[in-house]
């Protein structure tokens, strides 16, 4: 039935297209209809329906000519932080209102080269700074799991739009970016799979920078297999990004085939917080039980510097951001608020163009880098970062993957934490350590809490060992079975 | 005593302490972190890549050719080349700085301590310490003369690779500073790591200047920015030092500040004080990996170095018998050593060197032209010296011939022939002139006969005058003596 095409995952849709069961035009039109039906989520900020339809016709023609590529005709939504040629790209910020890049990010270009089609630039926290998608200049995103009769819940952030649109079955996959949890936490909140690859696995070229030493692109999908499939096509060395790794990308599809018998799964003691909600703790125990039942070997490990991760992250990331965002000065592109001299131009443009959270982080970043404070903050945070990476290296001598909760709670109502930045930052407590260490990590939907809201479990892998990570994630997914669908689901 | 110049003020003698920071454009086809071209004189903003314009999502990639030039320069300065160096971001806002930060090397430069040997006109030699050499990006340029109300930005220079070469405060007067800059320029040009063209901005100097009582602790320094010729550098340092002496002798204190030199008024003016100095918030650029150099690369570059100026200097002294000073001057001026060697073929090296250093450089200096644009070629100058050496013309006549060569570009033979300047060697012709002089001046002849032998010299002058300087002076002398004292008495 054509009306159900939007519910297909990436692999299923590719198979249906290959079998001739449906056309790319039908698939894309079904997703466009689903996005229109889900318009109240505010998940999509730049409408690309027209060009998607044209691309779908082109994809069908290629298939007729037997020139179909692996993802020919599959629509993918892209976080508005990826520069997309000819499509507005704002990173959720007023300061980039009206900016239309003349270039395509490496990661999205690689997807289009495999035949995938851009369908929707997705809403996000401004410059990826946020954990609830409430800092976007384009307004908050509504979590599709929000109860019809209750408050609007946040989708998590910063890739909130990507998570929400995938959860709403309005596109089979979306691209996001993860700096301190920005793929995994919204994936957990929206009940989808979110994969942050190893730092350096995917090129950052053409992705608007938040914190360069942490930013990494990755997929949000409704299955682990789909996440693996997308990663397979976006990963790889890029000479235009000096920090991308010149390493071969393993065959991730075949990596999914194995089981987890004998896989050593580590449970880090330091993640057992007193403040952890019962539902989250119980789900974690359930996850441990699932792995044990599947034949994995469970081990307790220690990551002693974990409690310093969040403070270190909130020094390093704002420091890098304070410089990365200096280019938004009103001189060459984006918003310009006129001033009588350059200083006034900068001040007015940046005060009017950046939201409160972005301004806060620029100021924190400027502060921790300033003379006299550099050693106490930035340098110290980098030392902490080294220790945290060492913690993980030590743990990975004993285990193959680590299992933790993704986030300390399920989705919360809009406005619940906007007045308390520190409460908001705590959302990242389980995701930030792997980010600081550059490790691959994935959030897999693993259950519902008492409010019938999704919760994810996080698996953390060794650097560049996405294959083992995905094998464990597939086993977890298999044990979980099917979750109830969100309230808004086309 | 050092022998350096001092300033004698109302209250006594003051010594200068000077350190130079020289910005030398590394000779490369493309920019430090982008593929855009570096050629001088292009239309505004045609040599600007997306990276140079700091478009969102762009990333820098290090240009290996610029790194090679920095290594070669370090080796030529006898400096330690650091196997590990780091690019930092230097943060400040200015419309000609698209990223909002300059990528430079702050804590870990590519080249460490070295030295430069500087020979001075009075025969002294000063070995000036080099503190470091680091790589950094140039900024763009503001253009103010296109509109009465707006400024324009030309980014052609943005991202051009610069080597900043920082001397220790080892220079003691403006002559030394000028000699240092000339020597450094000659070294850079000799190895081809910078074209040394100060008019086009490929070589610029900042000077840190302070004054003190001889041997006293260091005084407060001022930094003179962007001195773009050796002459301006020297004048700026002198006038700044005199300003500082005036302030101190008036009982006031020198303020540490950055100053600009105005060549029209020959004065320095305050630009910004230490209090308004930027906090540049340096931190390692997370977009770039630390620069790691292999021994093999360094050795390969060491082998690529040509004969260095100090080596040439030793050879000129040894092979041609030049004085150390002449040899130093020849290696300090760009291309002068090659010019000398071409002119000296088959002639007295000492005489040729003297002609270049005294006459040619004097004329070029007056005409404000570089040696490369000399109207007198090495070949022509060699021919001129040849005419002296074979007795065709005297030194005095040669100076006239040279003047015409410089003015018209003609060959010395042509000038000698056309103007009939060939030296009179014919004894009969000289005797005739002597006879005429003696009979026209019976009074002087009488004095001579009375024993006033000094009158002999007066008669030589008369004969030279009568022959318009063309008579061979030695011959005139000999013939005159014979006529006055036929018996050889006296």
PDB file of N, CA and C in Angstrom, chain A residues 83 96 99 103 199 203-209 212-213 239-243 319-320 322-329 331-333 342-343 346 350 365-367 369-371 374-375 378, chain B residues 33 50-62 88-89 91-101 106-107 142 149 153 155 278-289:
ATOM      1  N   UNK A  83      25.849  22.082   5.548  1.00  0.00           N
ATOM      2  CA  UNK A  83      25.693  22.979   4.416  1.00  0.00           C
ATOM      3  C   UNK A  83      25.218  22.169   3.215  1.00  0.00           C
ATOM      4  N   UNK A  96      22.221  33.334  10.681  1.00  0.00           N
ATOM      5  CA  UNK A  96      22.414  32.758   9.343  1.00  0.00           C
ATOM      6  C   UNK A  96      21.112  32.761   8.538  1.00  0.00           C
ATOM      7  N   UNK A  99      20.960  32.432   4.650  1.00  0.00           N
ATOM      8  CA  UNK A  99      22.218  31.920   4.087  1.00  0.00           C
ATOM      9  C   UNK A  99      21.945  30.657   3.263  1.00  0.00           C
ATOM     10  N   UNK A 103      27.905  25.264  -1.597  1.00  0.00           N
ATOM     11  CA  UNK A 103      28.698  24.038  -1.500  1.00  0.00           C
ATOM     12  C   UNK A 103      27.947  23.030  -0.648  1.00  0.00           C
ATOM     13  N   UNK A 199      35.226   9.883  16.523  1.00  0.00           N
ATOM     14  CA  UNK A 199      35.694  11.178  16.010  1.00  0.00           C
ATOM     15  C   UNK A 199      36.723  10.916  14.908  1.00  0.00           C
ATOM     16  N   UNK A 203      33.837  12.982   7.760  1.00  0.00           N
ATOM     17  CA  UNK A 203      34.389  14.325   7.536  1.00  0.00           C
ATOM     18  C   UNK A 203      33.516  15.389   8.169  1.00  0.00           C
ATOM     19  N   UNK A 204      34.144  16.405   8.711  1.00  0.00           N
ATOM     20  CA  UNK A 204      33.410  17.557   9.233  1.00  0.00           C
ATOM     21  C   UNK A 204      33.306  18.672   8.202  1.00  0.00           C
ATOM     22  N   UNK A 205      33.886  18.490   7.018  1.00  0.00           N
ATOM     23  CA  UNK A 205      33.908  19.565   6.034  1.00  0.00           C
ATOM     24  C   UNK A 205      32.484  19.915   5.604  1.00  0.00           C
ATOM     25  N   UNK A 206      32.139  21.165   5.712  1.00  0.00           N
ATOM     26  CA  UNK A 206      30.809  21.614   5.308  1.00  0.00           C
ATOM     27  C   UNK A 206      29.769  21.501   6.405  1.00  0.00           C
ATOM     28  N   UNK A 207      30.176  21.057   7.573  1.00  0.00           N
ATOM     29  CA  UNK A 207      29.270  21.046   8.723  1.00  0.00           C
ATOM     30  C   UNK A 207      29.609  22.272   9.563  1.00  0.00           C
ATOM     31  N   UNK A 208      28.596  23.062   9.872  1.00  0.00           N
ATOM     32  CA  UNK A 208      28.844  24.278  10.645  1.00  0.00           C
ATOM     33  C   UNK A 208      29.386  23.879  12.011  1.00  0.00           C
ATOM     34  N   UNK A 209      30.545  24.432  12.342  1.00  0.00           N
ATOM     35  CA  UNK A 209      31.267  23.957  13.520  1.00  0.00           C
ATOM     36  C   UNK A 209      30.661  24.506  14.803  1.00  0.00           C
ATOM     37  N   UNK A 212      34.995  21.931  17.404  1.00  0.00           N
ATOM     38  CA  UNK A 212      35.659  21.159  16.345  1.00  0.00           C
ATOM     39  C   UNK A 212      36.268  19.843  16.825  1.00  0.00           C
ATOM     40  N   UNK A 213      36.739  19.783  18.061  1.00  0.00           N
ATOM     41  CA  UNK A 213      37.410  18.562  18.516  1.00  0.00           C
ATOM     42  C   UNK A 213      36.410  17.506  18.965  1.00  0.00           C
ATOM     43  N   UNK A 239      40.405  14.410   2.530  1.00  0.00           N
ATOM     44  CA  UNK A 239      41.602  15.269   2.601  1.00  0.00           C
ATOM     45  C   UNK A 239      41.273  16.715   2.963  1.00  0.00           C
ATOM     46  N   UNK A 240      40.003  17.112   2.857  1.00  0.00           N
ATOM     47  CA  UNK A 240      39.641  18.489   3.217  1.00  0.00           C
ATOM     48  C   UNK A 240      39.429  18.668   4.725  1.00  0.00           C
ATOM     49  N   UNK A 241      39.448  17.552   5.468  1.00  0.00           N
ATOM     50  CA  UNK A 241      39.329  17.628   6.927  1.00  0.00           C
ATOM     51  C   UNK A 241      40.554  16.956   7.539  1.00  0.00           C
ATOM     52  N   UNK A 242      41.450  17.787   8.075  1.00  0.00           N
ATOM     53  CA  UNK A 242      42.709  17.258   8.618  1.00  0.00           C
ATOM     54  C   UNK A 242      42.491  16.314   9.790  1.00  0.00           C
ATOM     55  N   UNK A 243      41.324  16.388  10.426  1.00  0.00           N
ATOM     56  CA  UNK A 243      41.083  15.529  11.581  1.00  0.00           C
ATOM     57  C   UNK A 243      40.322  14.260  11.205  1.00  0.00           C
ATOM     58  N   UNK A 319      34.825  26.895  24.729  1.00  0.00           N
ATOM     59  CA  UNK A 319      36.072  27.546  24.301  1.00  0.00           C
ATOM     60  C   UNK A 319      36.207  27.468  22.779  1.00  0.00           C
ATOM     61  N   UNK A 320      36.034  26.270  22.245  1.00  0.00           N
ATOM     62  CA  UNK A 320      36.161  26.113  20.794  1.00  0.00           C
ATOM     63  C   UNK A 320      35.059  26.893  20.083  1.00  0.00           C
ATOM     64  N   UNK A 322      33.580  29.592  21.039  1.00  0.00           N
ATOM     65  CA  UNK A 322      33.766  31.047  21.078  1.00  0.00           C
ATOM     66  C   UNK A 322      34.587  31.518  19.885  1.00  0.00           C
ATOM     67  N   UNK A 323      35.531  30.680  19.444  1.00  0.00           N
ATOM     68  CA  UNK A 323      36.313  31.029  18.251  1.00  0.00           C
ATOM     69  C   UNK A 323      35.575  30.633  16.973  1.00  0.00           C
ATOM     70  N   UNK A 324      34.947  29.456  16.982  1.00  0.00           N
ATOM     71  CA  UNK A 324      34.252  29.005  15.768  1.00  0.00           C
ATOM     72  C   UNK A 324      33.141  29.963  15.351  1.00  0.00           C
ATOM     73  N   UNK A 325      32.523  30.607  16.325  1.00  0.00           N
ATOM     74  CA  UNK A 325      31.394  31.478  16.004  1.00  0.00           C
ATOM     75  C   UNK A 325      31.811  32.930  15.773  1.00  0.00           C
ATOM     76  N   UNK A 326      33.127  33.186  15.808  1.00  0.00           N
ATOM     77  CA  UNK A 326      33.603  34.556  15.594  1.00  0.00           C
ATOM     78  C   UNK A 326      33.370  35.002  14.154  1.00  0.00           C
ATOM     79  N   UNK A 327      33.274  34.035  13.234  1.00  0.00           N
ATOM     80  CA  UNK A 327      33.118  34.396  11.820  1.00  0.00           C
ATOM     81  C   UNK A 327      31.741  34.985  11.522  1.00  0.00           C
ATOM     82  N   UNK A 328      30.802  34.815  12.446  1.00  0.00           N
ATOM     83  CA  UNK A 328      29.463  35.384  12.222  1.00  0.00           C
ATOM     84  C   UNK A 328      29.492  36.812  12.725  1.00  0.00           C
ATOM     85  N   UNK A 329      30.002  37.701  11.868  1.00  0.00           N
ATOM     86  CA  UNK A 329      30.286  39.076  12.296  1.00  0.00           C
ATOM     87  C   UNK A 329      29.531  40.107  11.478  1.00  0.00           C
ATOM     88  N   UNK A 331      29.867  40.757   8.390  1.00  0.00           N
ATOM     89  CA  UNK A 331      30.668  41.380   7.328  1.00  0.00           C
ATOM     90  C   UNK A 331      30.437  40.702   5.976  1.00  0.00           C
ATOM     91  N   UNK A 332      30.400  39.366   5.970  1.00  0.00           N
ATOM     92  CA  UNK A 332      30.397  38.689   4.677  1.00  0.00           C
ATOM     93  C   UNK A 332      29.113  37.954   4.326  1.00  0.00           C
ATOM     94  N   UNK A 333      28.371  37.454   5.308  1.00  0.00           N
ATOM     95  CA  UNK A 333      27.145  36.703   5.001  1.00  0.00           C
ATOM     96  C   UNK A 333      26.237  36.742   6.223  1.00  0.00           C
ATOM     97  N   UNK A 342      33.020  49.345  12.914  1.00  0.00           N
ATOM     98  CA  UNK A 342      33.021  47.870  12.977  1.00  0.00           C
ATOM     99  C   UNK A 342      32.590  47.328  14.338  1.00  0.00           C
ATOM    100  N   UNK A 343      33.045  47.955  15.417  1.00  0.00           N
ATOM    101  CA  UNK A 343      32.698  47.422  16.732  1.00  0.00           C
ATOM    102  C   UNK A 343      31.188  47.426  16.961  1.00  0.00           C
ATOM    103  N   UNK A 346      29.600  44.691  14.855  1.00  0.00           N
ATOM    104  CA  UNK A 346      29.744  43.359  15.480  1.00  0.00           C
ATOM    105  C   UNK A 346      28.776  43.200  16.645  1.00  0.00           C
ATOM    106  N   UNK A 350      25.758  40.565  16.465  1.00  0.00           N
ATOM    107  CA  UNK A 350      25.878  39.351  17.279  1.00  0.00           C
ATOM    108  C   UNK A 350      24.873  39.339  18.438  1.00  0.00           C
ATOM    109  N   UNK A 365      33.248  30.564  26.935  1.00  0.00           N
ATOM    110  CA  UNK A 365      34.431  30.194  26.159  1.00  0.00           C
ATOM    111  C   UNK A 365      35.488  31.270  26.189  1.00  0.00           C
ATOM    112  N   UNK A 366      35.068  32.522  26.020  1.00  0.00           N
ATOM    113  CA  UNK A 366      36.022  33.626  26.074  1.00  0.00           C
ATOM    114  C   UNK A 366      36.679  33.714  27.438  1.00  0.00           C
ATOM    115  N   UNK A 367      35.891  33.471  28.450  1.00  0.00           N
ATOM    116  CA  UNK A 367      36.401  33.563  29.825  1.00  0.00           C
ATOM    117  C   UNK A 367      37.458  32.492  30.100  1.00  0.00           C
ATOM    118  N   UNK A 369      39.350  30.964  28.197  1.00  0.00           N
ATOM    119  CA  UNK A 369      40.566  31.087  27.384  1.00  0.00           C
ATOM    120  C   UNK A 369      41.358  32.343  27.729  1.00  0.00           C
ATOM    121  N   UNK A 370      40.793  33.209  28.559  1.00  0.00           N
ATOM    122  CA  UNK A 370      41.431  34.510  28.733  1.00  0.00           C
ATOM    123  C   UNK A 370      42.677  34.388  29.603  1.00  0.00           C
ATOM    124  N   UNK A 371      43.536  35.392  29.415  1.00  0.00           N
ATOM    125  CA  UNK A 371      44.828  35.373  30.079  1.00  0.00           C
ATOM    126  C   UNK A 371      44.634  35.314  31.587  1.00  0.00           C
ATOM    127  N   UNK A 374      43.390  30.685  31.582  1.00  0.00           N
ATOM    128  CA  UNK A 374      43.603  29.592  30.627  1.00  0.00           C
ATOM    129  C   UNK A 374      44.074  28.318  31.323  1.00  0.00           C
ATOM    130  N   UNK A 375      45.099  28.452  32.158  1.00  0.00           N
ATOM    131  CA  UNK A 375      45.650  27.258  32.816  1.00  0.00           C
ATOM    132  C   UNK A 375      44.641  26.609  33.758  1.00  0.00           C
ATOM    133  N   UNK A 378      40.902  25.972  30.769  1.00  0.00           N
ATOM    134  CA  UNK A 378      41.040  25.242  29.501  1.00  0.00           C
ATOM    135  C   UNK A 378      42.101  24.142  29.582  1.00  0.00           C
TER     136      UNK A 378
ATOM    137  N   UNK B  33      46.552  27.685   4.260  1.00  0.00           N
ATOM    138  CA  UNK B  33      45.565  26.648   4.588  1.00  0.00           C
ATOM    139  C   UNK B  33      44.521  26.467   3.498  1.00  0.00           C
ATOM    140  N   UNK B  50      36.770  29.476  -0.386  1.00  0.00           N
ATOM    141  CA  UNK B  50      35.737  29.429   0.662  1.00  0.00           C
ATOM    142  C   UNK B  50      36.375  29.422   2.040  1.00  0.00           C
ATOM    143  N   UNK B  51      37.538  28.790   2.140  1.00  0.00           N
ATOM    144  CA  UNK B  51      38.252  28.740   3.429  1.00  0.00           C
ATOM    145  C   UNK B  51      38.737  30.141   3.808  1.00  0.00           C
ATOM    146  N   UNK B  52      39.325  30.857   2.843  1.00  0.00           N
ATOM    147  CA  UNK B  52      39.849  32.206   3.125  1.00  0.00           C
ATOM    148  C   UNK B  52      38.737  33.157   3.549  1.00  0.00           C
ATOM    149  N   UNK B  53      37.556  32.965   2.961  1.00  0.00           N
ATOM    150  CA  UNK B  53      36.441  33.839   3.308  1.00  0.00           C
ATOM    151  C   UNK B  53      35.761  33.364   4.582  1.00  0.00           C
ATOM    152  N   UNK B  54      36.250  32.273   5.158  1.00  0.00           N
ATOM    153  CA  UNK B  54      35.699  31.717   6.405  1.00  0.00           C
ATOM    154  C   UNK B  54      34.209  31.451   6.277  1.00  0.00           C
ATOM    155  N   UNK B  55      33.824  30.816   5.174  1.00  0.00           N
ATOM    156  CA  UNK B  55      32.418  30.445   5.038  1.00  0.00           C
ATOM    157  C   UNK B  55      32.101  29.363   6.067  1.00  0.00           C
ATOM    158  N   UNK B  56      30.839  29.274   6.486  1.00  0.00           N
ATOM    159  CA  UNK B  56      30.476  28.294   7.512  1.00  0.00           C
ATOM    160  C   UNK B  56      30.853  26.876   7.089  1.00  0.00           C
ATOM    161  N   UNK B  57      31.433  26.130   8.006  1.00  0.00           N
ATOM    162  CA  UNK B  57      31.750  24.728   7.751  1.00  0.00           C
ATOM    163  C   UNK B  57      33.073  24.490   7.049  1.00  0.00           C
ATOM    164  N   UNK B  58      33.811  25.565   6.729  1.00  0.00           N
ATOM    165  CA  UNK B  58      35.085  25.369   6.019  1.00  0.00           C
ATOM    166  C   UNK B  58      36.197  25.012   7.014  1.00  0.00           C
ATOM    167  N   UNK B  59      37.151  24.249   6.517  1.00  0.00           N
ATOM    168  CA  UNK B  59      38.238  23.775   7.372  1.00  0.00           C
ATOM    169  C   UNK B  59      39.587  24.053   6.726  1.00  0.00           C
ATOM    170  N   UNK B  60      40.597  24.403   7.525  1.00  0.00           N
ATOM    171  CA  UNK B  60      41.937  24.645   6.992  1.00  0.00           C
ATOM    172  C   UNK B  60      42.695  23.328   6.783  1.00  0.00           C
ATOM    173  N   UNK B  61      43.504  23.297   5.740  1.00  0.00           N
ATOM    174  CA  UNK B  61      44.400  22.150   5.518  1.00  0.00           C
ATOM    175  C   UNK B  61      45.792  22.723   5.270  1.00  0.00           C
ATOM    176  N   UNK B  62      46.772  22.265   6.028  1.00  0.00           N
ATOM    177  CA  UNK B  62      48.102  22.872   5.971  1.00  0.00           C
ATOM    178  C   UNK B  62      48.759  22.640   4.607  1.00  0.00           C
ATOM    179  N   UNK B  88      47.908  27.586  16.677  1.00  0.00           N
ATOM    180  CA  UNK B  88      46.959  28.141  17.647  1.00  0.00           C
ATOM    181  C   UNK B  88      46.045  29.141  16.959  1.00  0.00           C
ATOM    182  N   UNK B  89      44.916  29.370  17.597  1.00  0.00           N
ATOM    183  CA  UNK B  89      44.040  30.446  17.137  1.00  0.00           C
ATOM    184  C   UNK B  89      44.313  31.686  17.983  1.00  0.00           C
ATOM    185  N   UNK B  91      42.643  35.085  18.729  1.00  0.00           N
ATOM    186  CA  UNK B  91      41.280  35.594  18.551  1.00  0.00           C
ATOM    187  C   UNK B  91      41.199  37.110  18.632  1.00  0.00           C
ATOM    188  N   UNK B  92      40.678  37.729  17.602  1.00  0.00           N
ATOM    189  CA  UNK B  92      40.295  39.146  17.664  1.00  0.00           C
ATOM    190  C   UNK B  92      39.391  39.455  16.484  1.00  0.00           C
ATOM    191  N   UNK B  93      38.636  40.518  16.630  1.00  0.00           N
ATOM    192  CA  UNK B  93      37.702  40.905  15.572  1.00  0.00           C
ATOM    193  C   UNK B  93      38.280  42.046  14.751  1.00  0.00           C
ATOM    194  N   UNK B  94      38.260  41.881  13.446  1.00  0.00           N
ATOM    195  CA  UNK B  94      38.579  42.979  12.553  1.00  0.00           C
ATOM    196  C   UNK B  94      38.020  42.607  11.179  1.00  0.00           C
ATOM    197  N   UNK B  95      37.513  43.581  10.438  1.00  0.00           N
ATOM    198  CA  UNK B  95      36.848  43.209   9.176  1.00  0.00           C
ATOM    199  C   UNK B  95      37.766  42.523   8.159  1.00  0.00           C
ATOM    200  N   UNK B  96      39.095  42.684   8.312  1.00  0.00           N
ATOM    201  CA  UNK B  96      39.981  42.022   7.349  1.00  0.00           C
ATOM    202  C   UNK B  96      40.370  40.610   7.815  1.00  0.00           C
ATOM    203  N   UNK B  97      39.773  40.175   8.919  1.00  0.00           N
ATOM    204  CA  UNK B  97      40.110  38.858   9.481  1.00  0.00           C
ATOM    205  C   UNK B  97      38.846  37.991   9.479  1.00  0.00           C
ATOM    206  N   UNK B  98      38.610  37.279   8.368  1.00  0.00           N
ATOM    207  CA  UNK B  98      37.302  36.639   8.186  1.00  0.00           C
ATOM    208  C   UNK B  98      36.948  35.610   9.265  1.00  0.00           C
ATOM    209  N   UNK B  99      37.913  34.846   9.731  1.00  0.00           N
ATOM    210  CA  UNK B  99      37.574  33.809  10.702  1.00  0.00           C
ATOM    211  C   UNK B  99      37.268  34.373  12.084  1.00  0.00           C
ATOM    212  N   UNK B 100      37.716  35.623  12.320  1.00  0.00           N
ATOM    213  CA  UNK B 100      37.627  36.138  13.685  1.00  0.00           C
ATOM    214  C   UNK B 100      38.778  35.636  14.526  1.00  0.00           C
ATOM    215  N   UNK B 101      39.677  34.912  13.913  1.00  0.00           N
ATOM    216  CA  UNK B 101      40.923  34.523  14.561  1.00  0.00           C
ATOM    217  C   UNK B 101      41.967  34.301  13.483  1.00  0.00           C
ATOM    218  N   UNK B 106      51.807  29.771  18.659  1.00  0.00           N
ATOM    219  CA  UNK B 106      52.078  30.587  19.844  1.00  0.00           C
ATOM    220  C   UNK B 106      52.984  29.836  20.809  1.00  0.00           C
ATOM    221  N   UNK B 107      52.483  28.763  21.365  1.00  0.00           N
ATOM    222  CA  UNK B 107      53.276  28.078  22.403  1.00  0.00           C
ATOM    223  C   UNK B 107      54.333  27.144  21.828  1.00  0.00           C
ATOM    224  N   UNK B 142      41.889  46.355   4.171  1.00  0.00           N
ATOM    225  CA  UNK B 142      40.744  47.260   4.070  1.00  0.00           C
ATOM    226  C   UNK B 142      41.051  48.327   3.033  1.00  0.00           C
ATOM    227  N   UNK B 149      31.766  56.834   2.273  1.00  0.00           N
ATOM    228  CA  UNK B 149      31.109  56.405   3.513  1.00  0.00           C
ATOM    229  C   UNK B 149      31.451  54.976   3.923  1.00  0.00           C
ATOM    230  N   UNK B 153      36.614  45.419   1.696  1.00  0.00           N
ATOM    231  CA  UNK B 153      37.572  44.438   2.168  1.00  0.00           C
ATOM    232  C   UNK B 153      38.091  43.634   0.979  1.00  0.00           C
ATOM    233  N   UNK B 155      40.237  40.353   0.246  1.00  0.00           N
ATOM    234  CA  UNK B 155      40.741  39.170   0.960  1.00  0.00           C
ATOM    235  C   UNK B 155      41.833  38.424   0.195  1.00  0.00           C
ATOM    236  N   UNK B 278      44.856  43.697  23.183  1.00  0.00           N
ATOM    237  CA  UNK B 278      43.927  42.572  23.116  1.00  0.00           C
ATOM    238  C   UNK B 278      44.387  41.443  24.030  1.00  0.00           C
ATOM    239  N   UNK B 279      43.412  40.748  24.581  1.00  0.00           N
ATOM    240  CA  UNK B 279      43.695  39.425  25.132  1.00  0.00           C
ATOM    241  C   UNK B 279      43.336  38.462  24.001  1.00  0.00           C
ATOM    242  N   UNK B 280      44.336  37.900  23.378  1.00  0.00           N
ATOM    243  CA  UNK B 280      44.085  37.129  22.151  1.00  0.00           C
ATOM    244  C   UNK B 280      43.520  35.732  22.416  1.00  0.00           C
ATOM    245  N   UNK B 281      43.483  35.336  23.679  1.00  0.00           N
ATOM    246  CA  UNK B 281      42.861  34.046  24.032  1.00  0.00           C
ATOM    247  C   UNK B 281      43.366  32.908  23.127  1.00  0.00           C
ATOM    248  N   UNK B 282      44.679  32.828  23.017  1.00  0.00           N
ATOM    249  CA  UNK B 282      45.271  31.758  22.201  1.00  0.00           C
ATOM    250  C   UNK B 282      44.848  30.374  22.698  1.00  0.00           C
ATOM    251  N   UNK B 283      44.548  29.496  21.778  1.00  0.00           N
ATOM    252  CA  UNK B 283      44.418  28.076  22.143  1.00  0.00           C
ATOM    253  C   UNK B 283      44.654  27.247  20.892  1.00  0.00           C
ATOM    254  N   UNK B 284      45.025  25.984  21.060  1.00  0.00           N
ATOM    255  CA  UNK B 284      45.380  25.163  19.897  1.00  0.00           C
ATOM    256  C   UNK B 284      44.187  25.022  18.943  1.00  0.00           C
ATOM    257  N   UNK B 285      44.424  25.217  17.652  1.00  0.00           N
ATOM    258  CA  UNK B 285      43.339  25.122  16.679  1.00  0.00           C
ATOM    259  C   UNK B 285      42.891  23.670  16.559  1.00  0.00           C
ATOM    260  N   UNK B 286      41.653  23.373  16.983  1.00  0.00           N
ATOM    261  CA  UNK B 286      41.206  21.977  16.950  1.00  0.00           C
ATOM    262  C   UNK B 286      40.942  21.463  15.533  1.00  0.00           C
ATOM    263  N   UNK B 287      40.975  22.344  14.548  1.00  0.00           N
ATOM    264  CA  UNK B 287      40.784  21.882  13.171  1.00  0.00           C
ATOM    265  C   UNK B 287      42.066  21.307  12.571  1.00  0.00           C
ATOM    266  N   UNK B 288      43.183  21.522  13.251  1.00  0.00           N
ATOM    267  CA  UNK B 288      44.468  21.093  12.693  1.00  0.00           C
ATOM    268  C   UNK B 288      45.184  20.178  13.674  1.00  0.00           C
ATOM    269  N   UNK B 289      45.779  19.146  13.165  1.00  0.00           N
ATOM    270  CA  UNK B 289      46.574  18.274  14.015  1.00  0.00           C
ATOM    271  C   UNK B 289      47.904  18.967  14.294  1.00  0.00           C
TER     272      UNK B 289
END
